[in-house]
PDB file of C-alpha atoms (C1' of nucleotides) in Angstrom:
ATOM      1  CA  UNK G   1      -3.806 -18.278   1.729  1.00  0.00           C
ATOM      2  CA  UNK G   2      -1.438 -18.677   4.546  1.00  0.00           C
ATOM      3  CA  UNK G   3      -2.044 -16.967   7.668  1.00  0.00           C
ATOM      4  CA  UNK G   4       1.040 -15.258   7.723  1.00  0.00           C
ATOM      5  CA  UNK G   5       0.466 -13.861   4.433  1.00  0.00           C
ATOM      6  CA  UNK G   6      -2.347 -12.212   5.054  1.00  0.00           C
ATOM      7  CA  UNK G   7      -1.383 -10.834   8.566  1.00  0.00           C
ATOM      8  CA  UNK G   8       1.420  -9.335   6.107  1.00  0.00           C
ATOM      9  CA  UNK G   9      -1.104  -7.929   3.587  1.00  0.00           C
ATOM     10  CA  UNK G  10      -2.932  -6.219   6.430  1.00  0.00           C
ATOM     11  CA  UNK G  11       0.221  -4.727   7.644  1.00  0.00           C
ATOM     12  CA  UNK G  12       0.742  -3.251   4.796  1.00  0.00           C
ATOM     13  CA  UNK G  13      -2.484  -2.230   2.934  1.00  0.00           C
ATOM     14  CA  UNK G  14      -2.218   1.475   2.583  1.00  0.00           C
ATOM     15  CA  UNK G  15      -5.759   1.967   1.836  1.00  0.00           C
ATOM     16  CA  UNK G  16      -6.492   1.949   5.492  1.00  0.00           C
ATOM     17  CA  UNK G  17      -3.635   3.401   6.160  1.00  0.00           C
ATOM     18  CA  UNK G  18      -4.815   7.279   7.361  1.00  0.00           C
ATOM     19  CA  UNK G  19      -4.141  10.511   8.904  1.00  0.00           C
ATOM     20  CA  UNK G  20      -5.164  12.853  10.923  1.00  0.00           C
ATOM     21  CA  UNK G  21      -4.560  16.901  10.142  1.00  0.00           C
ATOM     22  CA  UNK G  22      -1.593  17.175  13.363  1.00  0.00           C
ATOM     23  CA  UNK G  23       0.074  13.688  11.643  1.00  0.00           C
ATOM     24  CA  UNK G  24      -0.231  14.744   8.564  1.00  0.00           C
ATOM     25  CA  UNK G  25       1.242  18.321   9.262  1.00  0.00           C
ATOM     26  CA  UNK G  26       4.045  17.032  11.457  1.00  0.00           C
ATOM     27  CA  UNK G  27       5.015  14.591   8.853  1.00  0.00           C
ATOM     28  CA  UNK G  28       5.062  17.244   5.635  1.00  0.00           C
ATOM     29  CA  UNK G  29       5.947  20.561   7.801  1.00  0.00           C
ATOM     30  CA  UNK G  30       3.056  21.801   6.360  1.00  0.00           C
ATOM     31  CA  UNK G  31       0.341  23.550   8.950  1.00  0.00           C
ATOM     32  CA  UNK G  32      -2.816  22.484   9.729  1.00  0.00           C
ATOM     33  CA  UNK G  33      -4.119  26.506   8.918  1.00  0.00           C
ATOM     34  CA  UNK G  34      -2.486  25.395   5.383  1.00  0.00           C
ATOM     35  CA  UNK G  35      -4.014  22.059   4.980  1.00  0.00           C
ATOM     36  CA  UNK G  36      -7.933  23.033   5.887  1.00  0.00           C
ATOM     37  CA  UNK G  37      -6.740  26.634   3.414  1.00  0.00           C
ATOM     38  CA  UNK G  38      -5.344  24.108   0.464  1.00  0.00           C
ATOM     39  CA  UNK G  39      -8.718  21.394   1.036  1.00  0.00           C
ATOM     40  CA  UNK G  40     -10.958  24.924   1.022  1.00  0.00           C
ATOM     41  CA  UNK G  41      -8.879  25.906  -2.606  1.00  0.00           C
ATOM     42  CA  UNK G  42      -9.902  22.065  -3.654  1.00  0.00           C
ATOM     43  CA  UNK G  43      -6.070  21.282  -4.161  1.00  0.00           C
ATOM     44  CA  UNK G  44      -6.228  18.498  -1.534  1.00  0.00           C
ATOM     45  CA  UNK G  45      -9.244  16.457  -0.632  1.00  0.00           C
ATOM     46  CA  UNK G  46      -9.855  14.918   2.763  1.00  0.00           C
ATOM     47  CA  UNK G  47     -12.028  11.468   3.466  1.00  0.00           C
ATOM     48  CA  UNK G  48     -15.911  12.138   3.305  1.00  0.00           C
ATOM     49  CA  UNK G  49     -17.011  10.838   6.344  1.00  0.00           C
ATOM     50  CA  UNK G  50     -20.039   9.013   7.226  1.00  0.00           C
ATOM     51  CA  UNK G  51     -20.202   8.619  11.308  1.00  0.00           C
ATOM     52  CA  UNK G  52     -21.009  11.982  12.780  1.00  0.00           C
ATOM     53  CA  UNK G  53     -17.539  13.163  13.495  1.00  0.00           C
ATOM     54  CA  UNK G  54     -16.207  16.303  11.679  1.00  0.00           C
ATOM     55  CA  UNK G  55     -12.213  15.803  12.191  1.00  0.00           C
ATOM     56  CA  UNK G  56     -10.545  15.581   8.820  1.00  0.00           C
ATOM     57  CA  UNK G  57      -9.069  12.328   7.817  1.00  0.00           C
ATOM     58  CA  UNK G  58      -6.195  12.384   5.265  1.00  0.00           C
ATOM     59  CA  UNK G  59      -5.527   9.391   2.710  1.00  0.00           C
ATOM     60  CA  UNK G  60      -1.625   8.294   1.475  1.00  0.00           C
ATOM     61  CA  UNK G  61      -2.170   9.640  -1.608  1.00  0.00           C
ATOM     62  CA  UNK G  62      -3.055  13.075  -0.154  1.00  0.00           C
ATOM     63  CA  UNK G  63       0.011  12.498   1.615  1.00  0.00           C
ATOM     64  CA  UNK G  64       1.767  12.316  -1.425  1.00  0.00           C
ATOM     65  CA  UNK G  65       0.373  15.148  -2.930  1.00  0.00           C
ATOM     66  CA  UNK G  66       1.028  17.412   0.301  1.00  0.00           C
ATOM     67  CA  UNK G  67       4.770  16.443   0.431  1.00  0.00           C
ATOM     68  CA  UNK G  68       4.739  17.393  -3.362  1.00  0.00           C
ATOM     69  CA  UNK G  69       3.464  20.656  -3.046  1.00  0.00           C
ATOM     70  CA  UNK G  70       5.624  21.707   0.375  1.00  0.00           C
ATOM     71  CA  UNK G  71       8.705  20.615  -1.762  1.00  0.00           C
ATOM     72  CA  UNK G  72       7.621  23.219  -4.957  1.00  0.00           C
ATOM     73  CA  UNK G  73       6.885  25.490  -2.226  1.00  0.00           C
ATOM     74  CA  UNK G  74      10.298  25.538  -0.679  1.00  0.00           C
ATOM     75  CA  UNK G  75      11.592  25.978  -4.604  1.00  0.00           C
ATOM     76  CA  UNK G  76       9.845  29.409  -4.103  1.00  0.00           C
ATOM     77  CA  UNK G  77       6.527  28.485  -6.537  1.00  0.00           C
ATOM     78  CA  UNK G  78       3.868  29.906  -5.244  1.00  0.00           C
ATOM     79  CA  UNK G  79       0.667  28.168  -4.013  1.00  0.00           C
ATOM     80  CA  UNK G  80      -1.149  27.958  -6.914  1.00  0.00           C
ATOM     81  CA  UNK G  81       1.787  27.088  -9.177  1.00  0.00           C
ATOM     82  CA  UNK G  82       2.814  24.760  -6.746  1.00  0.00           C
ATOM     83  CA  UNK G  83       0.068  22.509  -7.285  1.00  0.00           C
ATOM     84  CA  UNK G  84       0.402  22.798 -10.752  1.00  0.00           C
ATOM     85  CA  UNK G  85       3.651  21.343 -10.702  1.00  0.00           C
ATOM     86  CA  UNK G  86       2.500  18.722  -8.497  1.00  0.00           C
ATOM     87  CA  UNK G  87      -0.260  17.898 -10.575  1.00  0.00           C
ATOM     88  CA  UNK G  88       1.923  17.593 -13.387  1.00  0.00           C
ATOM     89  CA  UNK G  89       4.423  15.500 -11.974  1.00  0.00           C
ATOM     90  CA  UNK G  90       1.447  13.258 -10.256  1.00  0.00           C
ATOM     91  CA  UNK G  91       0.446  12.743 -14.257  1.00  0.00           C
ATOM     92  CA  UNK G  92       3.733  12.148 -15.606  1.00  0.00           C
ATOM     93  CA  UNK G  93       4.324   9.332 -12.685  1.00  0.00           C
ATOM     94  CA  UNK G  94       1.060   7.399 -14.014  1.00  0.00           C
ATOM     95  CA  UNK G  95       1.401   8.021 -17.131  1.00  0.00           C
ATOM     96  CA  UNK G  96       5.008   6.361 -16.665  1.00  0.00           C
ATOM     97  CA  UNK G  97       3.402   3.464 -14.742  1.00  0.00           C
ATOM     98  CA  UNK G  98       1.211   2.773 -17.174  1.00  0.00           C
ATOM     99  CA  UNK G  99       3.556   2.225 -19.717  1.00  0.00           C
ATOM    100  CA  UNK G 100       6.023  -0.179 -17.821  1.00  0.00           C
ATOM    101  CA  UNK G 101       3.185  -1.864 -16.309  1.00  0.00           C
ATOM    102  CA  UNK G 102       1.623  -2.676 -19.803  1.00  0.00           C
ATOM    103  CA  UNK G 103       4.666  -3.627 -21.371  1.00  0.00           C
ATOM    104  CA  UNK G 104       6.315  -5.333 -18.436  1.00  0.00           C
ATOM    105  CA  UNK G 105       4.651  -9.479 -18.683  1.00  0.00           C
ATOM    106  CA  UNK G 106       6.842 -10.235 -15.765  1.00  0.00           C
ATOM    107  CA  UNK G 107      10.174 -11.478 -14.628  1.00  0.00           C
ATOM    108  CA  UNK G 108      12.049 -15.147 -16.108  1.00  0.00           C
ATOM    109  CA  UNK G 109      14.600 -16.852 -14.553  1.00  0.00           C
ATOM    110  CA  UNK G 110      17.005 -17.599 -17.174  1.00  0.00           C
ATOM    111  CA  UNK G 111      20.479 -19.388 -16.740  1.00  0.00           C
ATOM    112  CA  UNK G 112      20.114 -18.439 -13.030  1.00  0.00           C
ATOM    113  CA  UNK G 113      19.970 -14.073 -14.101  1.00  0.00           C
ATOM    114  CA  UNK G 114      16.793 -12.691 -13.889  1.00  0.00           C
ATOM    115  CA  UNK G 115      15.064 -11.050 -17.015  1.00  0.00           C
ATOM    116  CA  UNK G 116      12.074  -8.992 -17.934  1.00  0.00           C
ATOM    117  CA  UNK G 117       9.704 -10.190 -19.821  1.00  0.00           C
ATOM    118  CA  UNK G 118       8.936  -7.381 -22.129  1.00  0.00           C
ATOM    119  CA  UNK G 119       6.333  -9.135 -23.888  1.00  0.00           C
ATOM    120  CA  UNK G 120       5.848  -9.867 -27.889  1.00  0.00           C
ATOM    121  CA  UNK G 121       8.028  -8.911 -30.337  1.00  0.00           C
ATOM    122  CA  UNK G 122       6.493 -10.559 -33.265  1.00  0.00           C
ATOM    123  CA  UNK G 123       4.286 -13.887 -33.711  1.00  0.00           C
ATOM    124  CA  UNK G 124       7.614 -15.893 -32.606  1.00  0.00           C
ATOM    125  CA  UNK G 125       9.614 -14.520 -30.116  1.00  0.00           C
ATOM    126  CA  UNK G 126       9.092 -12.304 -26.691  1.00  0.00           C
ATOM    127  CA  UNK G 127      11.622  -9.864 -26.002  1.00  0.00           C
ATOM    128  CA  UNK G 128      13.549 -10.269 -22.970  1.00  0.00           C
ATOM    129  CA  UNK G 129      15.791  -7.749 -21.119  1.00  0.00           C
ATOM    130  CA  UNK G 130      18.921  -8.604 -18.644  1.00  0.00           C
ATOM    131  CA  UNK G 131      19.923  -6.158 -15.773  1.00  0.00           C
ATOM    132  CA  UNK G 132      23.111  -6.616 -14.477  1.00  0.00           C
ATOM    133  CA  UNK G 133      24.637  -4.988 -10.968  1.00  0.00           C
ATOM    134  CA  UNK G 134      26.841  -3.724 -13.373  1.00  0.00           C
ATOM    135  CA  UNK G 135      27.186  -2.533 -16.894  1.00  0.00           C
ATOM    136  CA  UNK G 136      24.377  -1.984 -19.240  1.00  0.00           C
ATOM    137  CA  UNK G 137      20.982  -3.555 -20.088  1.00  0.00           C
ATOM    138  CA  UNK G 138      21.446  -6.569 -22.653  1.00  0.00           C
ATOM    139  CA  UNK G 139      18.486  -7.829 -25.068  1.00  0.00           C
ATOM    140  CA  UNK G 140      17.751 -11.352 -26.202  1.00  0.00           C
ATOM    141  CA  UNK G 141      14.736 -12.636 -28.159  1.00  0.00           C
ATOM    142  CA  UNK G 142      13.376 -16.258 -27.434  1.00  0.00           C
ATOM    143  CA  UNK G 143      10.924 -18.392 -28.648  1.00  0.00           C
ATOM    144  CA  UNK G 144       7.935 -17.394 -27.355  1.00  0.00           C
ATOM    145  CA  UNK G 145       6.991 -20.534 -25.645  1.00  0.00           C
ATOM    146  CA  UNK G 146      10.275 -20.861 -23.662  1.00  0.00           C
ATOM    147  CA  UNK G 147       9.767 -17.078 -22.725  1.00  0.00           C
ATOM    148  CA  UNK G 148       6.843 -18.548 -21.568  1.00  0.00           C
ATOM    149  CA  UNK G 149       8.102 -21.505 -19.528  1.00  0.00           C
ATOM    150  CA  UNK G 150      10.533 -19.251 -17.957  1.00  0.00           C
ATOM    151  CA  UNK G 151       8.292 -16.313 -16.602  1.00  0.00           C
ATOM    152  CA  UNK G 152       6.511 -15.981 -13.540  1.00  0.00           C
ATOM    153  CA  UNK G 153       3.639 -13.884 -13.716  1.00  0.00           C
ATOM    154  CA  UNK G 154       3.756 -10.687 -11.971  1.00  0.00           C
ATOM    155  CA  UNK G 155      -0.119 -10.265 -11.483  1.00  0.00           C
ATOM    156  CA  UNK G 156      -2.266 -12.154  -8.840  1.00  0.00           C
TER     157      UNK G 156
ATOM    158  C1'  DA V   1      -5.381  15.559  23.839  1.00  0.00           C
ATOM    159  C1'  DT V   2      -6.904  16.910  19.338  1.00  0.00           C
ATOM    160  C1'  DT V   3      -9.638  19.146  15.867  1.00  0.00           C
ATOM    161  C1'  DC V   4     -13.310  22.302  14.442  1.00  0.00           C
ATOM    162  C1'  DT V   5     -14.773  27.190  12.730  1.00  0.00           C
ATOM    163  C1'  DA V   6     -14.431  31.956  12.769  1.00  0.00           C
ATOM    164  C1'  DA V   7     -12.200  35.972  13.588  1.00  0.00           C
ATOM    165  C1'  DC V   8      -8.193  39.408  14.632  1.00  0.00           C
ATOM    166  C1'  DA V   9      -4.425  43.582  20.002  1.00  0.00           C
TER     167       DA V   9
ATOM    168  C1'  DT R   1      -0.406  32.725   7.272  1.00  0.00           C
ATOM    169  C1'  DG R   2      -0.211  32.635  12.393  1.00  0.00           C
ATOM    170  C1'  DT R   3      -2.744  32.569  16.402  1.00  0.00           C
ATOM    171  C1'  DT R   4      -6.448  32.429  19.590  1.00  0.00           C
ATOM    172  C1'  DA R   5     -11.131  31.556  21.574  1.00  0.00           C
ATOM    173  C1'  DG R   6     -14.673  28.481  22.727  1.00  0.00           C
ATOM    174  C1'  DT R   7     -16.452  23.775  21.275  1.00  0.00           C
ATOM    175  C1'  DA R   8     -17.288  18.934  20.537  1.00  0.00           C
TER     176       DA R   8
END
DNA sequence: ATTCTAACA
DNA sequence: TGTTAGTA
């Protein structure tokens, strides 16, 4: 892989991407009394650490989660329902990425427009779907080996 | 300079 | 929840 590249993947690998409690509470206007309080309820978790140091160290995805629960906070939910909500809407979100991501076999070039490939639609053909800047989403069926030809794979 | 825990004029 | 004290 070029060097470039994976200069670029570094950059932006969010796994090591981390926070401490003053970042993390400047970023989500959420206090760092409220952030050890929420980690002692078990609503947010912070990175076990294995050097001898004790301050906390926040991931993205507890990022996420605190910016969730501030925003059903400011609705007027209280704590607890708060992280309900943002539970729920943290399930709903993978449970939505889960379906595209199955069904979605990755994008085709076709007459210059791109497509999705949405993957088989019976022993012949794949269905493919056409987004437009414009109007609405169109549907065509081809054979599957064209379909084929014409997508590149999204995975790596 | 920042974070930690524990406690409260 | 905020704030403060005394640490590491």
């Amino acid at each position: 892989m070029a060097e470039f590249t994976k200069q670029v993947r570094d950059t932006f690998d969010f796994h090591r991407l981390v926070f401490r409690i003053g970042e993390l509470g400047t970023m989500t206007g959420v206090s760092a009394r409220q952030l050890r309080y929420w980690e002692k309820k078990g609503f947010i978790t912070s990175q076990e650490r294995t050097d001898g140091q004790q301050a906390r160290v926040y991931t993205f995805k507890t990022l996420i989660k605190v910016s969730m629960m501030k925003h059903f906070l400011d609705m007027g939910f209280t704590l607890t329902a708060a992280e309900h909500q943002s539970t729920a809407r943290e399930q709903r979100v993978k449970y939505i990425h889960r379906f595209i991501s199955t069904g979605l076999q990755g994008l085709a070039n076709i007459d210059g427009q791109m497509a999705l490939n949405l993957g088989a639609f019976d022993d012949q053909q794949t269905l493919m779907a056409f987004l437009p800047d414009d109007g609405p989403i169109t549907y065509r069926l081809l054979p599957n080996a064209e379909a084929q030809r014409l997508t590149d794979e999204t995975d790596e």
